[in-house]
PDB file of C-alpha atoms in Angstrom:
ATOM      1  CA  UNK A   1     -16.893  -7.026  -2.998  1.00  0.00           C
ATOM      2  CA  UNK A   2     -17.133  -5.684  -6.526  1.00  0.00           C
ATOM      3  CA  UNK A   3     -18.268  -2.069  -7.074  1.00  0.00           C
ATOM      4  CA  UNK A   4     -21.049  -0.786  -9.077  1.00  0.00           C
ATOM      5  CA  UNK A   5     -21.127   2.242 -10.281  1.00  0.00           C
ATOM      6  CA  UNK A   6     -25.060   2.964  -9.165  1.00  0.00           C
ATOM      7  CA  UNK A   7     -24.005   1.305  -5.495  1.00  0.00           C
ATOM      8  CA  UNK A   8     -24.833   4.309  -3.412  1.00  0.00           C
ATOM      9  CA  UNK A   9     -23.081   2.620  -0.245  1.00  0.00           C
ATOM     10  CA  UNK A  10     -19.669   2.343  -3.075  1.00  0.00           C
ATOM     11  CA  UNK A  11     -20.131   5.903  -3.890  1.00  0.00           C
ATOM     12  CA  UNK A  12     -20.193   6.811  -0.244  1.00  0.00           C
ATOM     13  CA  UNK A  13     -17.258   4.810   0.572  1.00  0.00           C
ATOM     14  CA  UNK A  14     -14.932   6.091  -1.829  1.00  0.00           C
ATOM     15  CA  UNK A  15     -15.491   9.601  -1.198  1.00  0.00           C
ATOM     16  CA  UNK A  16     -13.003  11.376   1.336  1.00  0.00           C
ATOM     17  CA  UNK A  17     -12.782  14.912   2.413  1.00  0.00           C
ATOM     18  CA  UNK A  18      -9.602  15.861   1.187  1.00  0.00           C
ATOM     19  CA  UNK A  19     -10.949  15.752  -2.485  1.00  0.00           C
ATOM     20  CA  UNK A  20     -12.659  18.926  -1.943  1.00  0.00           C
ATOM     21  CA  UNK A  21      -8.776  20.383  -1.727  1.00  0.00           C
ATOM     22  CA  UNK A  22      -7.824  18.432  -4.902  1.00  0.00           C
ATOM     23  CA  UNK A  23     -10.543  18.811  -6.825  1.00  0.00           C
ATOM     24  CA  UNK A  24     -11.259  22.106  -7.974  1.00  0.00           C
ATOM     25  CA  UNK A  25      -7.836  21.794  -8.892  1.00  0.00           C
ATOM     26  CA  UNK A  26      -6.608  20.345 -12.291  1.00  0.00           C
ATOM     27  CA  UNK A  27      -4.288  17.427 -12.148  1.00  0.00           C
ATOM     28  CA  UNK A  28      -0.691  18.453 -12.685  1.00  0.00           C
ATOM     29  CA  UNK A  29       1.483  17.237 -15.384  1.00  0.00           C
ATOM     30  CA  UNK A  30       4.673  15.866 -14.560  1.00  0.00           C
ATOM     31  CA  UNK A  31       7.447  13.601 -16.152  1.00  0.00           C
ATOM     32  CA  UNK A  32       8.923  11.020 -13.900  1.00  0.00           C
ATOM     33  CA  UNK A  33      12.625   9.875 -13.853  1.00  0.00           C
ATOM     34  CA  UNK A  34      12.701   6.420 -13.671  1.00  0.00           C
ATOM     35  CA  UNK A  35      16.303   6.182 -14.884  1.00  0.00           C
ATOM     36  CA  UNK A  36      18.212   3.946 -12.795  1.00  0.00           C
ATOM     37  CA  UNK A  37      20.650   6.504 -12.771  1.00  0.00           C
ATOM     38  CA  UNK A  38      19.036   9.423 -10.741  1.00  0.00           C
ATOM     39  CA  UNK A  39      20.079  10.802  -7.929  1.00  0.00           C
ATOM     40  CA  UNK A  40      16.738  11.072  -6.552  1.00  0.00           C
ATOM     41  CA  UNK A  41      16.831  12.452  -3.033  1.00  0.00           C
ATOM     42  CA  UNK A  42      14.664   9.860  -1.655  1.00  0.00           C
ATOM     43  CA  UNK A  43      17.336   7.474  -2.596  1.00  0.00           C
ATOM     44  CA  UNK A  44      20.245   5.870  -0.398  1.00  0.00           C
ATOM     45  CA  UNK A  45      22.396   5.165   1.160  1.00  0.00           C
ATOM     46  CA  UNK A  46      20.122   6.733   3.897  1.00  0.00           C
ATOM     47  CA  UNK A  47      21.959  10.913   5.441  1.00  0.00           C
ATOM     48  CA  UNK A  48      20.126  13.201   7.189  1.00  0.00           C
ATOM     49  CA  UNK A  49      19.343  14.844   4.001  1.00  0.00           C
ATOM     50  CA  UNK A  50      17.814  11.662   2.334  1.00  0.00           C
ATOM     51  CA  UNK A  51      15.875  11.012   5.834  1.00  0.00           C
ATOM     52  CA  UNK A  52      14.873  14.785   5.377  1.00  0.00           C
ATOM     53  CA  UNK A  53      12.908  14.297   2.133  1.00  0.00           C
ATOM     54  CA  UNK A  54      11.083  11.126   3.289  1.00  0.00           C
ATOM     55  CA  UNK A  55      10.166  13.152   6.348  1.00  0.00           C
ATOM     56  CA  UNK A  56       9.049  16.425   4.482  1.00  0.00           C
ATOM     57  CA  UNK A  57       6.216  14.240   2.229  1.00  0.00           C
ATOM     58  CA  UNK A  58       5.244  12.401   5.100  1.00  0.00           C
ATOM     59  CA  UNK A  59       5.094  15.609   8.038  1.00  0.00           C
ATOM     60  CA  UNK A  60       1.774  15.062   8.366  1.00  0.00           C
ATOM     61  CA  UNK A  61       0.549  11.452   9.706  1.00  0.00           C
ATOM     62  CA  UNK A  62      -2.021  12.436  11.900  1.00  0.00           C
ATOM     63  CA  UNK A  63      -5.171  14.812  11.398  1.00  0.00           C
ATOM     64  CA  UNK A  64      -8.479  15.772  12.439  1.00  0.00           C
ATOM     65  CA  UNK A  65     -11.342  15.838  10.599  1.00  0.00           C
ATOM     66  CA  UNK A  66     -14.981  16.261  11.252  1.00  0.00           C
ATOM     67  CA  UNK A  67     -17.843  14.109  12.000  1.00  0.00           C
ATOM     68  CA  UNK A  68     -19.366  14.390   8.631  1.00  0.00           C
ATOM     69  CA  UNK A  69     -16.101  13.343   7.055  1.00  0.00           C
ATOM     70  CA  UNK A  70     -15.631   9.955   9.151  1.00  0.00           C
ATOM     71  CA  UNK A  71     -19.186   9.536   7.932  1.00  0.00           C
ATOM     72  CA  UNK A  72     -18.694  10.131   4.638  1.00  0.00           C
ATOM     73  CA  UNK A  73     -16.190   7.643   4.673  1.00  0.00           C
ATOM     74  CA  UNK A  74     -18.383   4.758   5.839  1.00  0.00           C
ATOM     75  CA  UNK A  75     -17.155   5.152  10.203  1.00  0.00           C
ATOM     76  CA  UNK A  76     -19.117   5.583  13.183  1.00  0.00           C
ATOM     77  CA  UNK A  77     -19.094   8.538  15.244  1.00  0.00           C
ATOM     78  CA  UNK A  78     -18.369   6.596  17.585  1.00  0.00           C
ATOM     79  CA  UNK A  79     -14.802   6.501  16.434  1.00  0.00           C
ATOM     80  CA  UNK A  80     -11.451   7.555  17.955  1.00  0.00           C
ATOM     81  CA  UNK A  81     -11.165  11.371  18.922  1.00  0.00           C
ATOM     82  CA  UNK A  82      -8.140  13.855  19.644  1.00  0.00           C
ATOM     83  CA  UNK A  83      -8.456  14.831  23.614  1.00  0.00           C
ATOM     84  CA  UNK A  84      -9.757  18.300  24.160  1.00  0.00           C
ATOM     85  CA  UNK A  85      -6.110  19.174  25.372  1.00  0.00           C
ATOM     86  CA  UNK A  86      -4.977  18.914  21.926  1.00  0.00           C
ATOM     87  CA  UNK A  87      -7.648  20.535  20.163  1.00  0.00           C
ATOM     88  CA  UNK A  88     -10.593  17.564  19.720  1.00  0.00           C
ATOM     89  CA  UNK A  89     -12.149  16.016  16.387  1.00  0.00           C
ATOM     90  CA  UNK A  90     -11.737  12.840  14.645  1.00  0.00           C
ATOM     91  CA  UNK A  91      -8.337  11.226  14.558  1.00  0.00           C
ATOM     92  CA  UNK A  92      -7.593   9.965  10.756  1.00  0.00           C
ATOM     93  CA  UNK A  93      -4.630   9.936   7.851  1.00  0.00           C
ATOM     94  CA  UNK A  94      -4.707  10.208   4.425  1.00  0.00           C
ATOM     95  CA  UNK A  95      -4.162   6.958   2.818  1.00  0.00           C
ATOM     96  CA  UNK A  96      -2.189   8.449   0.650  1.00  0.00           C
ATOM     97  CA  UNK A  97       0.142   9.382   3.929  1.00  0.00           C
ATOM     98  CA  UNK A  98       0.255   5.441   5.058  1.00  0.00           C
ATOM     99  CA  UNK A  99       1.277   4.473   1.489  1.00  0.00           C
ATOM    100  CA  UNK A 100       4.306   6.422   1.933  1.00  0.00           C
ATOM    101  CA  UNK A 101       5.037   5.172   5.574  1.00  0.00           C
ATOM    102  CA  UNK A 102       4.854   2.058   4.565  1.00  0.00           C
ATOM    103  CA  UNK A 103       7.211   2.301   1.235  1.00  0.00           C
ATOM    104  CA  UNK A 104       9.730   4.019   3.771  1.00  0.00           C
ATOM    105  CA  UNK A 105       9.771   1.774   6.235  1.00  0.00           C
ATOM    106  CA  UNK A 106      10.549  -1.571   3.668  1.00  0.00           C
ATOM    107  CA  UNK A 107      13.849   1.117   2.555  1.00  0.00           C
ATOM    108  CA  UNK A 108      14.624   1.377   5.994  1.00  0.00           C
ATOM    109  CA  UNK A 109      14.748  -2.701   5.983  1.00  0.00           C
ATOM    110  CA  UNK A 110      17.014  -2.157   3.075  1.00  0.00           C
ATOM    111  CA  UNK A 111      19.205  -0.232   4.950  1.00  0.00           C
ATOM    112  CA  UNK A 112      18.995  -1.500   8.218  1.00  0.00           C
ATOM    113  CA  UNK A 113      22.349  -0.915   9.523  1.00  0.00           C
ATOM    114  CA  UNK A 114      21.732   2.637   9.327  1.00  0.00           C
ATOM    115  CA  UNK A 115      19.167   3.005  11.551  1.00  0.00           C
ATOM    116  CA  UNK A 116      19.792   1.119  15.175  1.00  0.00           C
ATOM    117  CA  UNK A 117      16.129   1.871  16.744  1.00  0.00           C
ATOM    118  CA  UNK A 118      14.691   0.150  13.389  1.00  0.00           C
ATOM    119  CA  UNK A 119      17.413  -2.988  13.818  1.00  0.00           C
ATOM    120  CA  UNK A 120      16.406  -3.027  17.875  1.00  0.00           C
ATOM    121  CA  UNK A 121      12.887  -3.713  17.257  1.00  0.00           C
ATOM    122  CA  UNK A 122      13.380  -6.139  14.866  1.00  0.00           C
ATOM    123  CA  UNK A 123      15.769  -8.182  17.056  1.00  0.00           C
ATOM    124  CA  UNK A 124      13.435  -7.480  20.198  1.00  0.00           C
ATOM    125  CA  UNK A 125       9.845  -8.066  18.854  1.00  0.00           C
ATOM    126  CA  UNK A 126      10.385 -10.172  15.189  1.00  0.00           C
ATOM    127  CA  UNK A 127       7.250 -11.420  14.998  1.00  0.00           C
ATOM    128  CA  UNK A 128       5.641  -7.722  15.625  1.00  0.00           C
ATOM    129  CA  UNK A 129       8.376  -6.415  12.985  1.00  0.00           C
ATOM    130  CA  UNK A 130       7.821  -9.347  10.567  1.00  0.00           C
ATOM    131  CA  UNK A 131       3.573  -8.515  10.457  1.00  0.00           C
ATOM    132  CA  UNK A 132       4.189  -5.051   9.730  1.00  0.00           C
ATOM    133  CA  UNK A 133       6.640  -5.644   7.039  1.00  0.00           C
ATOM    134  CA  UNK A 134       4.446  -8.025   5.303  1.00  0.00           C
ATOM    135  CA  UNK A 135       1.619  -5.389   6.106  1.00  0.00           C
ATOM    136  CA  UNK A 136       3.685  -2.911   4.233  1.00  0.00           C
ATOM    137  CA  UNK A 137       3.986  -4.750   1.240  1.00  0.00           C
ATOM    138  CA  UNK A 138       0.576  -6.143   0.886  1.00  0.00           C
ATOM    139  CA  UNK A 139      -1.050  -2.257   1.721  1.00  0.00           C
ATOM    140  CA  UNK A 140       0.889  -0.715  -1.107  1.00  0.00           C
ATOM    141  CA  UNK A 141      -0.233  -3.959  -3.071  1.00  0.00           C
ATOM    142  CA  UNK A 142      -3.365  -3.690  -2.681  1.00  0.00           C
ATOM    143  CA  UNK A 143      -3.526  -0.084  -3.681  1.00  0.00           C
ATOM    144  CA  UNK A 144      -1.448  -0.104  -6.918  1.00  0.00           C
ATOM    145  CA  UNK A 145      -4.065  -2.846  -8.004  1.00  0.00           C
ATOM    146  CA  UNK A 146      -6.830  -0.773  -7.092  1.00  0.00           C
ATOM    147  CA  UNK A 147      -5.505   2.427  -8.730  1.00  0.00           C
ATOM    148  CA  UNK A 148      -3.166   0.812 -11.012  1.00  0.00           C
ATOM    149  CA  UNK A 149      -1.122   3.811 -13.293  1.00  0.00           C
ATOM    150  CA  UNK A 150      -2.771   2.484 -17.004  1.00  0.00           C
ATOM    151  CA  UNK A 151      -0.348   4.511 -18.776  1.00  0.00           C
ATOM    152  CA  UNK A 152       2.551   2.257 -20.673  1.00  0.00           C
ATOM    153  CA  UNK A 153       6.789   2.515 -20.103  1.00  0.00           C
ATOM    154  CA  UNK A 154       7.977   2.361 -24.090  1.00  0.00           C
ATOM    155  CA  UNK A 155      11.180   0.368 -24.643  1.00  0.00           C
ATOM    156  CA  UNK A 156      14.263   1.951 -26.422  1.00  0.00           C
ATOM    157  CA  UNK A 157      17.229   0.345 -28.255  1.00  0.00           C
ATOM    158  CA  UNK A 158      20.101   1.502 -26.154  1.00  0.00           C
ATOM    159  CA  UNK A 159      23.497   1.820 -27.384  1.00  0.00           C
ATOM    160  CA  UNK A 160      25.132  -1.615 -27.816  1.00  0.00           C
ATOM    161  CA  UNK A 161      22.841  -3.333 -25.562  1.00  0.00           C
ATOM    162  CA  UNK A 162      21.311  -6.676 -27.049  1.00  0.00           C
ATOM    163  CA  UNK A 163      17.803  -6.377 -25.255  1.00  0.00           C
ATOM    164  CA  UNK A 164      15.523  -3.492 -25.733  1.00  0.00           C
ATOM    165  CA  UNK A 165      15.635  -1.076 -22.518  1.00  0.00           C
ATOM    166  CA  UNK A 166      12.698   0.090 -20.531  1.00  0.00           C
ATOM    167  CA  UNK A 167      12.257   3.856 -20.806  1.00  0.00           C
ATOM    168  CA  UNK A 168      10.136   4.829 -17.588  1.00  0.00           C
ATOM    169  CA  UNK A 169      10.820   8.727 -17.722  1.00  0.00           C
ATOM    170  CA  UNK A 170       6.572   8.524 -18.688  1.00  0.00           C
ATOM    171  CA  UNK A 171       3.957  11.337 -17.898  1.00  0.00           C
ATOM    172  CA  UNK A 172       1.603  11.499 -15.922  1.00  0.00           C
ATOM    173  CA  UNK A 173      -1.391  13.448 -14.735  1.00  0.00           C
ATOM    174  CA  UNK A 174      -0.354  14.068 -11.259  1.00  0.00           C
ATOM    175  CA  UNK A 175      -2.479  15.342  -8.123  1.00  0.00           C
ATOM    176  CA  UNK A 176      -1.740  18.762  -6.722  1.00  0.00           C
ATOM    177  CA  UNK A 177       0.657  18.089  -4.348  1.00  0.00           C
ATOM    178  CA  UNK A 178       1.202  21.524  -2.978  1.00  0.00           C
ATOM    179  CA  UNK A 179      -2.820  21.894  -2.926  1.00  0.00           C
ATOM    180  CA  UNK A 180      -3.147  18.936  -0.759  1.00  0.00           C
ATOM    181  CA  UNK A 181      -0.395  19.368   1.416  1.00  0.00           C
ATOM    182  CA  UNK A 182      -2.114  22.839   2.211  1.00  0.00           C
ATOM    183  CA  UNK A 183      -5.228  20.496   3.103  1.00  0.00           C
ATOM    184  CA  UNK A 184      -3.641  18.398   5.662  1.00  0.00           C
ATOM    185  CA  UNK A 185      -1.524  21.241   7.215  1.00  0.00           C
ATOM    186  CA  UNK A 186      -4.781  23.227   8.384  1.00  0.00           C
ATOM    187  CA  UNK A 187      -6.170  19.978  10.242  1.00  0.00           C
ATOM    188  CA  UNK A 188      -2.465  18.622  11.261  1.00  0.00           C
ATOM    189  CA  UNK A 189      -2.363  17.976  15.574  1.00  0.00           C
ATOM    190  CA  UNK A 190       0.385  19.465  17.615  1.00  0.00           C
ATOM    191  CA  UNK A 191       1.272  16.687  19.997  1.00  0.00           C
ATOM    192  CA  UNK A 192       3.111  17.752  22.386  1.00  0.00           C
ATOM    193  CA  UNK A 193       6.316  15.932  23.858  1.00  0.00           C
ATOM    194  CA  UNK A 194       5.810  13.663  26.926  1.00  0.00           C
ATOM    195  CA  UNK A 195       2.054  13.449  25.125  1.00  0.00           C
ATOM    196  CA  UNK A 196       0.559  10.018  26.526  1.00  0.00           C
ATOM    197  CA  UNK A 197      -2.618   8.432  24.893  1.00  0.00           C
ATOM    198  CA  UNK A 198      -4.951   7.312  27.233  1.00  0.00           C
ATOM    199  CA  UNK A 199      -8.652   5.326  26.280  1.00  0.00           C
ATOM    200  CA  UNK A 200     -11.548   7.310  27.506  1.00  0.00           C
ATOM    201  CA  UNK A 201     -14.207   5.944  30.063  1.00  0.00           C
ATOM    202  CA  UNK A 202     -16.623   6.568  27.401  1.00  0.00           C
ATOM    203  CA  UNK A 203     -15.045   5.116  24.640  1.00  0.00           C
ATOM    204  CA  UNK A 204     -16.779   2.803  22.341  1.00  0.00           C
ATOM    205  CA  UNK A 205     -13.833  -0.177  21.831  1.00  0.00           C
ATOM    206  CA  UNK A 206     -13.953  -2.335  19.281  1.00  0.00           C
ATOM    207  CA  UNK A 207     -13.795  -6.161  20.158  1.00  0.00           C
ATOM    208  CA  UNK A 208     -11.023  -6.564  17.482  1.00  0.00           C
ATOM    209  CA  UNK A 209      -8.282  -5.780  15.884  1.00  0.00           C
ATOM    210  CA  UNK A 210      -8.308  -4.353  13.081  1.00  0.00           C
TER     211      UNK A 210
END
């Protein structure tokens, strides 16, 4: 479905309530290192301390949110809720937040012999494994195309190399991460261990899967 800018149903759709964190906020600038050569310490092979830094941009998966923000996003009311036990409201995640679950758990394919729970599944449920992988990769697909980064990677001539060499250390206007993090830490959930889900009587279910 293509958008229009005067679609008020678009407008609706694309709003979400964590831009009212972001948005009185001006967009950061940063410089990214896209040299092959960084040590970035989201990079392998996977330690603890690697594992760490995935972890820290992705500590908050779950949230709650209000009823006017699962409306605002084009849902129901009738939509999935946090138990009272826990503290109640909507259940949701950023987007944003799946993006990066999803780019960390095609590394973890690439290092699958470093994590045994990740190689179990895939021996014990393939076809399970195999959908979400392919998930993965579509989901982040689909959302570089839809917010593809217009700026441009110049090339450089590089000492004796024969071809000209992509220079992605580019700039970029960057959301505030630190801002938005902020955000999602006053609505995160403590679940507590031992924590069992459980479909209330009540529940409107959806007759498929979505």
């Amino acid at each position: 479905m293509k958008v229009h800018a005067n679609d008020g149903l678009s407008q609706q759709l694309l709003e979400a309530p964590v831009n009212s964190a972001v948005a009185p906020h001006p967009y950061t600038h940063q410089q990214f290192n896209g040299s092959l050569w960084y040590r970035s310490p989201f990079k392998g092979p996977p330690t603890e301390k690697v594992e760490e830094a995935w972890y820290d941009v992705m500590r908050y998966g779950l949230i709650s949110v209000t009823k006017e923000d699962i409306e605002k996003v084009g849902h129901p009311d009738w939509s999935a809720k946090f138990p009272p036990a826990v503290g109640g409201g909507y259940i949701a995640a950023t987007i944003g937040s799946h993006q990066l679950h999803c780019l960390h758990y095609i590394w973890q394919d690439h290092h699958m012999s470093y994590f045994p729970k990740t190689q179990d599944k895939k021996e014990r449920v393939p076809e399970l494994y195999e959908l979400h992988y392919e998930h993965c990769v579509d989901y982040i697909r689909q959302s570089l195309m839809c917010q593809l980064d217009t700026g441009i990677i110049p090339y450089n001539w590089v000492l004796d190399h024969q071809n000209p060499t992509p220079n992605a250390n580019t700039h970029h206007k960057c959301v505030d991460w630190d801002k938005l993090q902020s955000w999602l830490e006053e609505r995160k959930v403590a679940i507590t261990e031992g924590f069992k889900w459980s479909q209330p009587k009540d529940a409107v279910s959806l007759g498929w899967n979505p």
